[in-house]
């Protein structure tokens, strides 16, 4: 009977996501009953505020969106009429990295006794990304957005005296985000310096190793 209840709950969740159900701010975090935990038994939960739990779920969604966007960029630069293999591999690596970040957050959520709840995943803003410079500029905007959300999440953890969550974010995200932003900013400077055409090709071959 309990297994049947869980199966029914899962089906209802899938239908809810398919219909595009959303909640405003923290209100989108569904209840324990909706998440398939009718007994509301959070055995591992201690000093883990609902604001932190909701913030983690939002960050998971953002990391997955970033990974989806970088995947789109990688596919575009691997096209036969674009053929910048180094740029394609750069964005493919970033896509995999963002999905790894989402997985880290999912594991953290479960470790703290929270419940992972997914939102609808938006498609990338574009299907074509123009030049390598234009794509790097879009990537820089995306990385800064992800970083700002992480900063806000870190603040939320501090407001609720969750030092372990702050340590987790410091260890796995904060420094890496700053370094990633600096790397993309450097690439933008160099791409502006060399220009399009042959300069862009040389950047792809030498700076990004041509995908080798």
Short mmCIF file of C-alpha atoms in Angstrom, two decimals:
data_model
loop_
_atom_site.label_atom_id
_atom_site.label_comp_id
_atom_site.label_asym_id
_atom_site.label_seq_id
_atom_site.Cartn_x
_atom_site.Cartn_y
_atom_site.Cartn_z
CA UNK A 1 0.00 0.00 0.00
CA UNK A 2 2.82 2.36 0.90
CA UNK A 3 4.65 1.55 -2.37
CA UNK A 4 1.46 2.26 -4.33
CA UNK A 5 1.11 5.62 -2.58
CA UNK A 6 4.69 6.53 -3.51
CA UNK A 7 4.14 5.53 -7.14
CA UNK A 8 0.98 7.64 -7.31
CA UNK A 9 2.80 10.59 -5.76
CA UNK A 10 5.60 10.31 -8.35
CA UNK A 11 3.08 10.29 -11.21
CA UNK A 12 1.42 13.40 -9.80
CA UNK A 13 4.81 15.14 -9.59
CA UNK A 14 5.57 14.34 -13.22
CA UNK A 15 2.19 15.71 -14.28
CA UNK A 16 2.80 18.85 -12.23
CA UNK A 17 6.15 19.49 -13.93
CA UNK A 18 4.68 18.76 -17.37
CA UNK A 19 1.91 21.29 -16.84
CA UNK A 20 4.49 23.89 -15.89
CA UNK A 21 3.50 24.38 -12.28
CA UNK A 22 5.64 27.04 -10.59
CA UNK A 23 5.68 28.89 -7.28
CA UNK A 24 6.90 32.39 -6.48
CA UNK A 25 10.19 32.77 -4.58
CA UNK A 26 10.48 30.17 -1.82
CA UNK A 27 6.83 29.21 -2.19
CA UNK A 28 7.66 26.96 -5.13
CA UNK A 29 9.29 24.49 -2.75
CA UNK A 30 6.68 21.75 -2.53
CA UNK A 31 5.69 20.15 0.73
CA UNK A 32 7.15 16.96 2.17
CA UNK A 33 3.90 15.16 1.30
CA UNK A 34 4.19 16.27 -2.36
CA UNK A 35 7.82 15.19 -2.41
CA UNK A 36 6.88 11.63 -1.52
CA UNK A 37 7.64 11.79 2.20
CA UNK A 38 4.21 11.66 3.86
CA UNK A 39 5.64 10.79 7.25
CA UNK A 40 7.73 13.98 7.20
CA UNK A 41 10.66 12.14 8.80
CA UNK A 42 13.80 14.18 8.15
CA UNK A 43 16.17 12.00 10.18
CA UNK A 44 19.36 13.73 8.99
CA UNK A 45 18.03 17.28 9.26
CA UNK A 46 19.63 19.62 11.79
CA UNK A 47 20.09 23.39 11.62
CA UNK A 48 18.94 23.37 7.97
CA UNK A 49 16.48 26.17 7.35
CA UNK A 50 13.80 25.95 4.67
CA UNK A 51 15.21 29.09 3.02
CA UNK A 52 18.52 27.25 2.55
CA UNK A 53 16.74 24.19 1.23
CA UNK A 54 14.76 26.26 -1.29
CA UNK A 55 17.89 28.17 -2.32
CA UNK A 56 19.76 24.95 -2.99
CA UNK A 57 16.94 23.73 -5.25
CA UNK A 58 16.96 26.99 -7.19
CA UNK A 59 20.73 26.77 -7.59
CA UNK A 60 20.44 23.21 -8.90
CA UNK A 61 18.06 24.46 -11.57
CA UNK A 62 20.36 27.35 -12.50
CA UNK A 63 23.42 25.09 -12.76
CA UNK A 64 21.47 22.74 -15.04
CA UNK A 65 20.35 25.68 -17.19
CA UNK A 66 23.96 26.87 -17.45
CA UNK A 67 25.05 23.38 -18.48
CA UNK A 68 22.27 23.26 -21.07
CA UNK A 69 23.36 26.65 -22.45
CA UNK A 70 27.02 25.65 -22.70
CA UNK A 71 25.96 22.46 -24.45
CA UNK A 72 24.16 24.56 -27.04
CA UNK A 73 27.28 26.69 -27.53
CA UNK A 74 29.46 23.59 -27.94
CA UNK A 75 27.14 22.17 -30.57
CA UNK A 76 27.07 25.46 -32.47
CA UNK A 77 30.87 25.85 -32.66
CA UNK A 78 31.21 22.22 -33.76
CA UNK A 79 29.03 22.83 -36.82
CA UNK A 80 30.67 22.32 -40.23
CA UNK A 81 30.08 25.96 -41.16
CA UNK A 82 31.63 27.27 -37.91
CA UNK A 83 34.31 24.64 -37.19
CA UNK A 84 36.05 26.11 -34.15
CA UNK A 85 36.88 22.86 -32.39
CA UNK A 86 38.77 24.43 -29.50
CA UNK A 87 35.90 26.77 -28.67
CA UNK A 88 33.46 23.86 -28.94
CA UNK A 89 35.51 21.77 -26.51
CA UNK A 90 35.85 24.71 -24.11
CA UNK A 91 32.08 25.06 -23.85
CA UNK A 92 31.54 21.30 -23.73
CA UNK A 93 33.86 21.11 -20.74
CA UNK A 94 31.94 23.94 -19.06
CA UNK A 95 28.66 22.13 -19.69
CA UNK A 96 29.94 19.01 -17.95
CA UNK A 97 31.29 21.12 -15.09
CA UNK A 98 27.93 22.82 -14.50
CA UNK A 99 26.12 19.48 -14.42
CA UNK A 100 28.69 18.22 -11.91
CA UNK A 101 27.89 21.27 -9.78
CA UNK A 102 24.19 20.39 -9.91
CA UNK A 103 25.01 16.86 -8.77
CA UNK A 104 27.12 18.18 -5.87
CA UNK A 105 24.20 20.32 -4.75
CA UNK A 106 21.79 17.40 -5.01
CA UNK A 107 24.06 15.26 -2.85
CA UNK A 108 24.42 18.08 -0.32
CA UNK A 109 20.64 18.55 -0.17
CA UNK A 110 20.12 14.88 0.63
CA UNK A 111 22.98 14.82 3.12
CA UNK A 112 21.39 17.66 5.10
CA UNK A 113 17.95 16.05 5.15
CA UNK A 114 16.44 18.33 2.51
CA UNK A 115 14.41 17.29 -0.51
CA UNK A 116 15.58 17.82 -4.10
CA UNK A 117 12.78 19.40 -6.13
CA UNK A 118 13.22 20.28 -9.80
CA UNK A 119 11.76 23.22 -11.68
CA UNK A 120 11.07 23.35 -15.41
CA UNK A 121 14.35 23.63 -17.34
CA UNK A 122 14.37 26.59 -19.74
CA UNK A 123 15.90 26.19 -23.18
CA UNK A 124 19.00 28.29 -23.99
CA UNK A 125 18.30 31.85 -25.06
CA UNK A 126 19.77 31.24 -28.52
CA UNK A 127 20.42 28.44 -30.99
CA UNK A 128 23.17 30.33 -32.84
CA UNK A 129 25.89 32.19 -30.94
CA UNK A 130 27.68 34.31 -33.54
CA UNK A 131 31.43 34.74 -33.16
CA UNK A 132 33.63 33.28 -30.45
CA UNK A 133 33.77 36.76 -28.91
CA UNK A 134 29.99 37.06 -28.75
CA UNK A 135 29.69 33.60 -27.18
CA UNK A 136 32.37 34.38 -24.58
CA UNK A 137 30.55 37.60 -23.68
CA UNK A 138 27.31 35.64 -23.21
CA UNK A 139 29.21 33.09 -21.12
CA UNK A 140 30.66 35.84 -18.92
CA UNK A 141 27.18 37.22 -18.23
CA UNK A 142 25.96 33.71 -17.38
CA UNK A 143 28.90 33.01 -15.05
CA UNK A 144 28.38 36.29 -13.20
CA UNK A 145 24.70 35.47 -12.78
CA UNK A 146 25.54 32.03 -11.38
CA UNK A 147 28.15 33.58 -9.10
CA UNK A 148 25.75 36.22 -7.78
CA UNK A 149 23.19 33.54 -6.96
CA UNK A 150 25.88 31.61 -5.09
CA UNK A 151 26.81 34.76 -3.17
CA UNK A 152 23.16 35.24 -2.22
CA UNK A 153 22.91 31.58 -1.19
CA UNK A 154 26.02 31.97 0.97
CA UNK A 155 24.41 35.00 2.64
CA UNK A 156 21.23 33.04 3.29
CA UNK A 157 23.24 30.31 5.00
CA UNK A 158 24.96 32.96 7.13
CA UNK A 159 21.67 34.53 8.14
CA UNK A 160 20.56 31.14 9.50
CA UNK A 161 23.91 30.34 11.16
CA UNK A 162 24.53 27.40 8.84
CA UNK A 163 28.33 27.31 8.93
CA UNK A 164 28.53 23.86 7.35
CA UNK A 165 26.63 25.05 4.29
CA UNK A 166 28.89 28.10 4.00
CA UNK A 167 31.93 25.84 4.20
CA UNK A 168 30.48 23.60 1.50
CA UNK A 169 29.93 26.57 -0.84
CA UNK A 170 33.40 27.96 -0.09
CA UNK A 171 35.07 24.61 -0.75
CA UNK A 172 33.30 23.68 -3.98
CA UNK A 173 32.06 26.85 -5.66
CA UNK A 174 33.18 30.32 -4.63
CA UNK A 175 36.86 30.29 -5.65
CA UNK A 176 36.16 28.26 -8.78
CA UNK A 177 33.57 30.80 -9.94
CA UNK A 178 35.97 33.73 -9.53
CA UNK A 179 38.70 31.88 -11.44
CA UNK A 180 36.27 30.94 -14.19
CA UNK A 181 35.10 34.53 -14.59
CA UNK A 182 38.72 35.74 -14.85
CA UNK A 183 39.53 33.12 -17.50
CA UNK A 184 36.58 34.08 -19.71
CA UNK A 185 37.35 37.79 -19.23
CA UNK A 186 40.92 37.15 -20.44
CA UNK A 187 39.60 35.31 -23.48
CA UNK A 188 37.31 38.23 -24.31
CA UNK A 189 40.27 40.62 -24.18
CA UNK A 190 42.33 38.41 -26.48
CA UNK A 191 39.48 37.87 -28.93
CA UNK A 192 38.97 41.63 -29.16
CA UNK A 193 42.70 41.98 -29.81
CA UNK A 194 42.94 39.43 -32.64
CA UNK A 195 39.62 40.18 -34.34
CA UNK A 196 37.49 37.82 -36.42
CA UNK A 197 38.50 35.63 -39.34
CA UNK A 198 42.10 34.43 -39.18
CA UNK A 199 42.61 35.94 -35.72
CA UNK A 200 39.66 33.98 -34.31
CA UNK A 201 40.98 30.80 -35.94
CA UNK A 202 44.44 31.33 -34.45
CA UNK A 203 42.88 31.88 -31.01
CA UNK A 204 40.99 28.61 -31.41
CA UNK A 205 44.11 26.72 -32.49
CA UNK A 206 46.69 28.16 -30.10
CA UNK A 207 44.86 29.37 -26.97
CA UNK A 208 42.29 26.57 -26.92
CA UNK A 209 44.49 23.99 -28.68
CA UNK A 210 42.04 23.47 -31.52
CA UNK A 211 40.10 20.86 -29.58
CA UNK A 212 43.14 18.54 -29.31
#
